[in-house]
Coordinates of C-alpha atoms and ligand atoms in Angstrom, one line a residue:
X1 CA -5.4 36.2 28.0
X2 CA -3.8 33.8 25.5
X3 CA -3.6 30.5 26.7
X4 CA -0.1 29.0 25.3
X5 CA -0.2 25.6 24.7
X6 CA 2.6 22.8 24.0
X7 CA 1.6 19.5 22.6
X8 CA 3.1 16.4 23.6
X9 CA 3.4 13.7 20.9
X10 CA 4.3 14.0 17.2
X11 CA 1.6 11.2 16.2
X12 CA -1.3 10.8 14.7
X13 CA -3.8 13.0 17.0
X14 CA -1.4 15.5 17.5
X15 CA -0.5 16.1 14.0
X16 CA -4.0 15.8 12.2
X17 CA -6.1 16.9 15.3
X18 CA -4.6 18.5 17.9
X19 CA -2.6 21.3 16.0
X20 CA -5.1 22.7 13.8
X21 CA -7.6 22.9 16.0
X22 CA -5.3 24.1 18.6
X23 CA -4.4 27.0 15.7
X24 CA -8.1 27.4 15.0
X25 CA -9.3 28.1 18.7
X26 CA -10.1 31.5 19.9
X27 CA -7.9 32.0 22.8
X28 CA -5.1 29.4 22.3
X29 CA -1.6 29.9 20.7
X30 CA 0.4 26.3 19.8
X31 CA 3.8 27.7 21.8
X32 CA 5.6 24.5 21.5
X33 CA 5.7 20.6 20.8
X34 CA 7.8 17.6 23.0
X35 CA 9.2 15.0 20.5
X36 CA 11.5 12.2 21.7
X37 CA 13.5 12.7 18.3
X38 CA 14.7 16.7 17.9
X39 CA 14.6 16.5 14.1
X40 CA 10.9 15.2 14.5
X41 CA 10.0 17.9 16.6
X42 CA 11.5 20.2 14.4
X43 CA 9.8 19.4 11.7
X44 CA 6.2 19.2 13.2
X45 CA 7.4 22.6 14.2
X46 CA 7.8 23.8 11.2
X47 CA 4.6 22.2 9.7
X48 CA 2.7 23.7 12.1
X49 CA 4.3 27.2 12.7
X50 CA 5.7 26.5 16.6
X51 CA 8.0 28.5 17.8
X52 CA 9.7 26.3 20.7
X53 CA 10.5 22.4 20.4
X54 CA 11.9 20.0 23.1
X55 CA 13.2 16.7 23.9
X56 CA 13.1 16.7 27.2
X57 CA 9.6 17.4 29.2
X58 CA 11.1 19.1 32.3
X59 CA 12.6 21.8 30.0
X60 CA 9.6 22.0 28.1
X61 CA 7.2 22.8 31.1
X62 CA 10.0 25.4 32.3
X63 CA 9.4 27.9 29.5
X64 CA 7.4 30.8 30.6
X65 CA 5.1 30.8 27.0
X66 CA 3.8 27.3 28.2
X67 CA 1.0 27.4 30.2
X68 CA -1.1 24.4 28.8
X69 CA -0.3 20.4 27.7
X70 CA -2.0 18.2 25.7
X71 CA -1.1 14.8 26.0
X72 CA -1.1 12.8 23.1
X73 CA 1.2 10.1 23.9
X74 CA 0.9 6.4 24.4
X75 CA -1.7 5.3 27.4
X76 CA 1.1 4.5 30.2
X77 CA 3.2 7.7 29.1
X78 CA 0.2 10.0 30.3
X79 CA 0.6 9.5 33.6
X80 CA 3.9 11.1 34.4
X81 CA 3.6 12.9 32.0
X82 CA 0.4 14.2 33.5
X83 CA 2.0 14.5 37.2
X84 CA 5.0 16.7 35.9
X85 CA 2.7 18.9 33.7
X86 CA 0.6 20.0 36.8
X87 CA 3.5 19.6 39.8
X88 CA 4.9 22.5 36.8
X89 CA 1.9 24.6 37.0
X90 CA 0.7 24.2 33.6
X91 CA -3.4 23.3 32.8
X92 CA -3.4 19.8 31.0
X93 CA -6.0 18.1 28.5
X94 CA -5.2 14.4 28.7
X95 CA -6.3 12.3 25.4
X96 CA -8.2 9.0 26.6
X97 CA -8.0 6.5 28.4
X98 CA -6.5 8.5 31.3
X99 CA -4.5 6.0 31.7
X100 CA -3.8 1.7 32.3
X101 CA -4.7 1.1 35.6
X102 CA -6.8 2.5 38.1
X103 CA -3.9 2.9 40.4
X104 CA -2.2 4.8 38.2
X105 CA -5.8 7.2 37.7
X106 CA -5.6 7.4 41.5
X107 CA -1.9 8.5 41.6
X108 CA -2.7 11.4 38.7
X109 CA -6.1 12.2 39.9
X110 CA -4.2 13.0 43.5
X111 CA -1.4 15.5 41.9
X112 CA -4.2 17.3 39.7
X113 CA -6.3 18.3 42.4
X114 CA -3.7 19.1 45.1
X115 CA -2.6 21.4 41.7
X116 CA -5.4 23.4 41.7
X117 CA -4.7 23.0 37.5
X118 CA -7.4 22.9 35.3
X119 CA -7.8 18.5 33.9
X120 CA -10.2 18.0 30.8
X121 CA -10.0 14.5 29.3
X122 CA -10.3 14.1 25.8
X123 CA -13.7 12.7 25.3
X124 CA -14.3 13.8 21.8
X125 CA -17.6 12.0 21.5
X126 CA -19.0 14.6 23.7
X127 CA -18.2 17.1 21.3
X128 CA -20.0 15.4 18.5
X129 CA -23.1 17.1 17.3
X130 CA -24.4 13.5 15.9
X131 CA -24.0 12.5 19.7
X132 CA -24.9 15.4 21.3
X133 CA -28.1 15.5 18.6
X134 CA -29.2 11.7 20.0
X135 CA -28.6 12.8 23.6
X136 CA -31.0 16.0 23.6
X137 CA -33.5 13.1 21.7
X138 CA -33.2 10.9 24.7
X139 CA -33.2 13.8 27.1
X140 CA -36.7 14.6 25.6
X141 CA -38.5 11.3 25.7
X142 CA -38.1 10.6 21.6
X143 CA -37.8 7.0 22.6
X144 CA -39.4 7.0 25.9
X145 CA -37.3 5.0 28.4
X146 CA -34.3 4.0 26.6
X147 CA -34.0 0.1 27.3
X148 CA -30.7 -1.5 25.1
X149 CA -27.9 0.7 23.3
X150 CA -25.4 -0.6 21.7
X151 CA -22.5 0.3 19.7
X152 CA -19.9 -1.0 17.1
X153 CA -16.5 0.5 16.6
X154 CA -13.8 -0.4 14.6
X155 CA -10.1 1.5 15.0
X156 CA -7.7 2.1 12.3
X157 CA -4.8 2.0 14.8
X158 CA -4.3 -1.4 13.4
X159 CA -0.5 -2.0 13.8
X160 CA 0.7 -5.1 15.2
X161 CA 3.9 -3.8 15.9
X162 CA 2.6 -0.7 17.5
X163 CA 2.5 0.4 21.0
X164 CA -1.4 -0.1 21.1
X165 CA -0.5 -3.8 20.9
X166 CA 2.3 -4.3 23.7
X167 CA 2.1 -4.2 27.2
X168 CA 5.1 -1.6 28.1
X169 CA 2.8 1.0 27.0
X170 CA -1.2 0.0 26.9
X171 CA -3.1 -2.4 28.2
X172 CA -6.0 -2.1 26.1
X173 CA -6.1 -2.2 22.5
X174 CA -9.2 -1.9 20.6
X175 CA -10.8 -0.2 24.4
X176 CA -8.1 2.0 24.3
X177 CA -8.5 3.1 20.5
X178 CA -12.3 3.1 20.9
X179 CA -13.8 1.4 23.4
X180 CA -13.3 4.0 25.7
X181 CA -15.3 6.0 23.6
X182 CA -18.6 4.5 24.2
X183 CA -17.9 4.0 27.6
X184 CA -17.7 7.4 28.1
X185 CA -21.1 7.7 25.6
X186 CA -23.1 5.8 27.7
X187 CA -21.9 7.3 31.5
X188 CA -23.0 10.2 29.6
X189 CA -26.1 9.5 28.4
X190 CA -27.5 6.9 31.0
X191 CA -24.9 7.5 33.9
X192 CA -23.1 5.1 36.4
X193 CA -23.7 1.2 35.3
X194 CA -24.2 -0.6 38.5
X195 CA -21.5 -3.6 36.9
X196 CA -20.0 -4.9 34.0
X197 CA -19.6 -8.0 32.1
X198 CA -17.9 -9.2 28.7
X199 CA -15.2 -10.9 27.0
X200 CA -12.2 -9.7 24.9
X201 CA -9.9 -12.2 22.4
X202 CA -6.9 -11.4 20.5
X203 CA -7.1 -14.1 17.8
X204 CA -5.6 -12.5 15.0
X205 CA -2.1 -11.1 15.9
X206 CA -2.3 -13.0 19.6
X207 CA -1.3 -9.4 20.8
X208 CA -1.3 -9.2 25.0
X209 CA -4.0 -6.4 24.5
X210 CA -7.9 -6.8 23.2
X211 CA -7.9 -7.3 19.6
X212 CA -12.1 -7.7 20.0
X213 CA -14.0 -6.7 23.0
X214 CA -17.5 -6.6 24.4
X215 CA -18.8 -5.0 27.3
X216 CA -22.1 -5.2 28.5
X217 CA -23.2 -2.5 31.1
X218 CA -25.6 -3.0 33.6
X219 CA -28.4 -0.9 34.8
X220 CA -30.8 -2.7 36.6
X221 CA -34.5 -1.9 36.3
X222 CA -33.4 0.5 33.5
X223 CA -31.5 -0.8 30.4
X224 CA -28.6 -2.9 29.5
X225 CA -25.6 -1.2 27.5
X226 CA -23.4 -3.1 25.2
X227 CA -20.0 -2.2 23.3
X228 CA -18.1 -4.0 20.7
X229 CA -15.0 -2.8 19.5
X230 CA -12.1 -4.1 17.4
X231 CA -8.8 -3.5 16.4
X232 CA -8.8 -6.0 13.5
X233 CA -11.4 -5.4 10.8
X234 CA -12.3 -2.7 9.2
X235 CA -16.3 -0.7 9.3
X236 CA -17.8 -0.5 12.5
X237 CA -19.4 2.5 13.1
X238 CA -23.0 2.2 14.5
X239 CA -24.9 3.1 17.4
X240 CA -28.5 1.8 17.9
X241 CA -30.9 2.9 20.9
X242 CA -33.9 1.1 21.6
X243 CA -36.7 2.6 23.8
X244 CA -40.2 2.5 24.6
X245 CA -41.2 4.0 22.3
X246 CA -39.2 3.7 19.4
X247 CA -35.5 3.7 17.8
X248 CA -33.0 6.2 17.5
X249 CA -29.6 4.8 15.0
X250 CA -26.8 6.5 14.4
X251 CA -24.5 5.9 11.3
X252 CA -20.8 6.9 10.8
X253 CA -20.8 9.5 13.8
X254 CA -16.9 8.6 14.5
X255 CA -14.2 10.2 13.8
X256 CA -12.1 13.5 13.9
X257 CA -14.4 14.9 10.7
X258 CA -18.0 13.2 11.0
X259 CA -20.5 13.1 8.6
X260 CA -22.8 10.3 9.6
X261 CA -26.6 9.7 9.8
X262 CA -29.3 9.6 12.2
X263 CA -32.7 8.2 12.1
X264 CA -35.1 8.6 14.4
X265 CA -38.3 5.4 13.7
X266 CA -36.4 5.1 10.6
X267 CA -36.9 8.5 9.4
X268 CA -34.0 10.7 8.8
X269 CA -32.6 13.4 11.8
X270 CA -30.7 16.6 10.5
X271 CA -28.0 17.6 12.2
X272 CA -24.8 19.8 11.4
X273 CA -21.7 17.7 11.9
X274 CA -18.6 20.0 13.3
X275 CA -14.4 19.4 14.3
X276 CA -15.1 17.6 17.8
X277 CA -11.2 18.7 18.4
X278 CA -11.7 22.3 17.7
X279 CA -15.0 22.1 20.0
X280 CA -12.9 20.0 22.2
X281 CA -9.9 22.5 22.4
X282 CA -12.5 25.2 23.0
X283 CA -14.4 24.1 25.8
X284 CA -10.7 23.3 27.2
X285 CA -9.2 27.1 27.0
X286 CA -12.8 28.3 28.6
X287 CA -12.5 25.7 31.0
X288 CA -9.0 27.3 31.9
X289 CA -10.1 31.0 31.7
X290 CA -13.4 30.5 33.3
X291 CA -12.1 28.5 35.7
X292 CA -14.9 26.2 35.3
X293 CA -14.9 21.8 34.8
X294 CA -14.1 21.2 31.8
X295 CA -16.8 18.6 30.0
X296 CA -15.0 15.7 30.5
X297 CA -13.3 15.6 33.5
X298 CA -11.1 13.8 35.8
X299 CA -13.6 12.1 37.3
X300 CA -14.9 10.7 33.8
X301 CA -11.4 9.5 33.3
X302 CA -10.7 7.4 36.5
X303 CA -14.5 5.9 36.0
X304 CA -14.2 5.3 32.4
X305 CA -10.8 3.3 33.1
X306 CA -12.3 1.3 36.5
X307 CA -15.1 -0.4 34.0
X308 CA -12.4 -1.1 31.4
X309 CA -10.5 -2.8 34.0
X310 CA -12.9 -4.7 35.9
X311 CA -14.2 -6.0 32.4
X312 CA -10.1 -7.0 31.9
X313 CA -9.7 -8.9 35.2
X314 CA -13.4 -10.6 34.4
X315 CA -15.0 -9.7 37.8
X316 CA -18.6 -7.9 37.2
X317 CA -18.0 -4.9 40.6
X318 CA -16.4 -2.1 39.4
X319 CA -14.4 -0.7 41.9
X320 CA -12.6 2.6 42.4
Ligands
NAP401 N1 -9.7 11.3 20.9 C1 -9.5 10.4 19.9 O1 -10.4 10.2 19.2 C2 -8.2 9.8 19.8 C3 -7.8 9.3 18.5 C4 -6.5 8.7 18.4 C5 -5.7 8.6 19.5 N2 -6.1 9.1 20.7 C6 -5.2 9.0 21.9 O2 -4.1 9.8 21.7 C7 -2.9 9.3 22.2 C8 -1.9 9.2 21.1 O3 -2.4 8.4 20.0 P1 -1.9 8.5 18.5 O4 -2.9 7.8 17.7 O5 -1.6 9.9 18.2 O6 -0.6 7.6 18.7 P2 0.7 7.7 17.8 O7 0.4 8.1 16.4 O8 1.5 6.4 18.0 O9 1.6 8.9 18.4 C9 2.0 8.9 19.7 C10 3.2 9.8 19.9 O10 3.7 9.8 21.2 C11 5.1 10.0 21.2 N3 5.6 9.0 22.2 C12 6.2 9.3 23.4 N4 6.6 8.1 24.0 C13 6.3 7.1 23.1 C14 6.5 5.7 23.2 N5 7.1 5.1 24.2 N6 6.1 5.0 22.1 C15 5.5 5.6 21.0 N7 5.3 6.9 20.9 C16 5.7 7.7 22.0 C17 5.6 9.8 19.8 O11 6.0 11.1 19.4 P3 7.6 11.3 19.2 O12 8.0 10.0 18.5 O13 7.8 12.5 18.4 O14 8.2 11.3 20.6 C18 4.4 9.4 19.0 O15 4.3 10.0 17.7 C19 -3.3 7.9 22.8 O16 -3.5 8.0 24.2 C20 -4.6 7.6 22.1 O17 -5.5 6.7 22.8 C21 -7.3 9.7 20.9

């Protein structure tokens, strides 16, 4: 079976990301696209060869050729838009963070499994052969015991006036655009964190939202995990893990085409970079056919967004 999918959002993940790999997927047909501007719609439509194009959600999830959404909207927009995707019977792959708040998680996290539907989140870092390369490392003792990771991010969503940086739609800014990236990198790779600390400033553009944060996530007995992620300069793109036994760094993994480098002790790690999105899209249609978890999963989403918030309200417990 073809799995027809409908994108909502005309932005920047949709367009670039989402739409070819959505076209490039075994399995998937792009069916049609929500736009809150017809003409918009209609011309991502045409751009991208969909047939159908809406303004209006509730007619969108009516037609019989949709039976998929991926949400590419603004943070606070995914979570009705999540709820009427899978009260509609349609399979939905959310883009990150789930959403703002953890109530809001909660609220979705109850629809989607009364649904029944199929929830991926859109972690694409797990879909990263660079990250995947350093977690089979790990996984086999390169390092021995890993005992600090840490990461540095830097997001191009750097608009001032954009939604990233207003509170009617996001409450995180540079977490949002990349923090909750390697959040999600190290639940993966080391599991829960037991707390979290950290501090985040907006100094530049005074926005409501993180213009610079830090995490630090704590595993006791085991390793301390740090994040620093900005909104405002340009050029971070680094992970370093320190173990045992040695180092593992990677270079330039980010982003929808990686290139990147790994080096293991300083020597060089080859690895074949591919489209996270297509891998991403992938994983999502076999998720849906197999009827299987997806990779990233609901569960990933309403943990990822509990340590973003406890680090905002500056109380170490994170608490579901
Ligand atoms: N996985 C990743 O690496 C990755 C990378 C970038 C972004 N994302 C996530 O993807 C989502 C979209 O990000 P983006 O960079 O594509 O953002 P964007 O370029 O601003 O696009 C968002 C789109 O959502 C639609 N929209 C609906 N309600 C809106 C509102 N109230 N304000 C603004 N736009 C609204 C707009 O399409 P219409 O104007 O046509 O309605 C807009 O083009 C976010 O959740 C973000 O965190 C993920």
């Amino acid at each position: 079976m073809t799995l027809g999918i409908a994108l909502l959002g005309t932005g920047v993940i949709a367009d670039r990301s989402f739409a070819p790999a959505v076209q490039a997927a075994a399995g998937a047909q792009l069916v049609a696209v929500l736009s809150r501007d017809k003409s918009r719609g209609a011309d991502f439509a045409q751009r991208h060869d969909i047939p159908e194009v809406y303004d209006d959600l509730a007619a969108l999830l009516r037609s019989p050729r949709v039976d998929a959404v991926i949400v590419a909207t603004p943070d606070a927009t995914h979570e009705p838009q999540v709820i009427a995707a899978v009260q509609a019977g349609k399979h939905v792959l959310c883009e990150k963070p789930m959403t703002t708040t953890v109530a809001g998680c909660q609220r979705m996290a109850e629809v989607v499994r009364a649904s029944g539907m199929t929830f991926a989140m859109g972690y694409t870092w797990r879909f990263n052969q660079g990250a995947q390369k350093i977690k089979a490392m790990i996984d086999a003792g390169a390092i021995g015991q890993v005992r600090y990771a840490r990461g540095l991010l830097s997001t191009r969503a750097q608009d001032p006036a954009g939604w990233r940086a207003h509170s009617a739609e996001a409450r995180y800014w540079a977490l949002s655009g990349v923090g909750t990236h390697l959040i999600d990198l190290w639940r993966w790779y080391f599991g829960e964190p037991a707390s979290v600390g950290g501090g985040m400033i907006s100094p530049v553009h005074h926005s409501v939202n993180d213009e610079i944060a830090t995490l630090v996530l704590l595993y006791p007995d085991r390793l301390l995990a740090e994040l620093t992620v900005t909104a405002v300069f340009e050029g971070g793109n680094r992970v370093e893990l320190y173990g045992d036994t040695g180092d593992l760094i990677g270079e330039g993994l980010s982003g929808a085409r990686p290139d990147g480098r790994i080096t293991h002790n300083g020597q060089p790690v080859p690895f074949q970079p591919v489209n996270p999105f297509l891998e991403e899209v992938t994983d999502f249609v076999e998720a849906v056919q197999q009827q299987r978890p997806p990779r990233a999963t609901l569960e990933d989403g309403l943990r990822n967004v509990a340590i973003m918030e406890a680090a905002r309200e500056g109380r170490m417990q994170i608490t579901l």
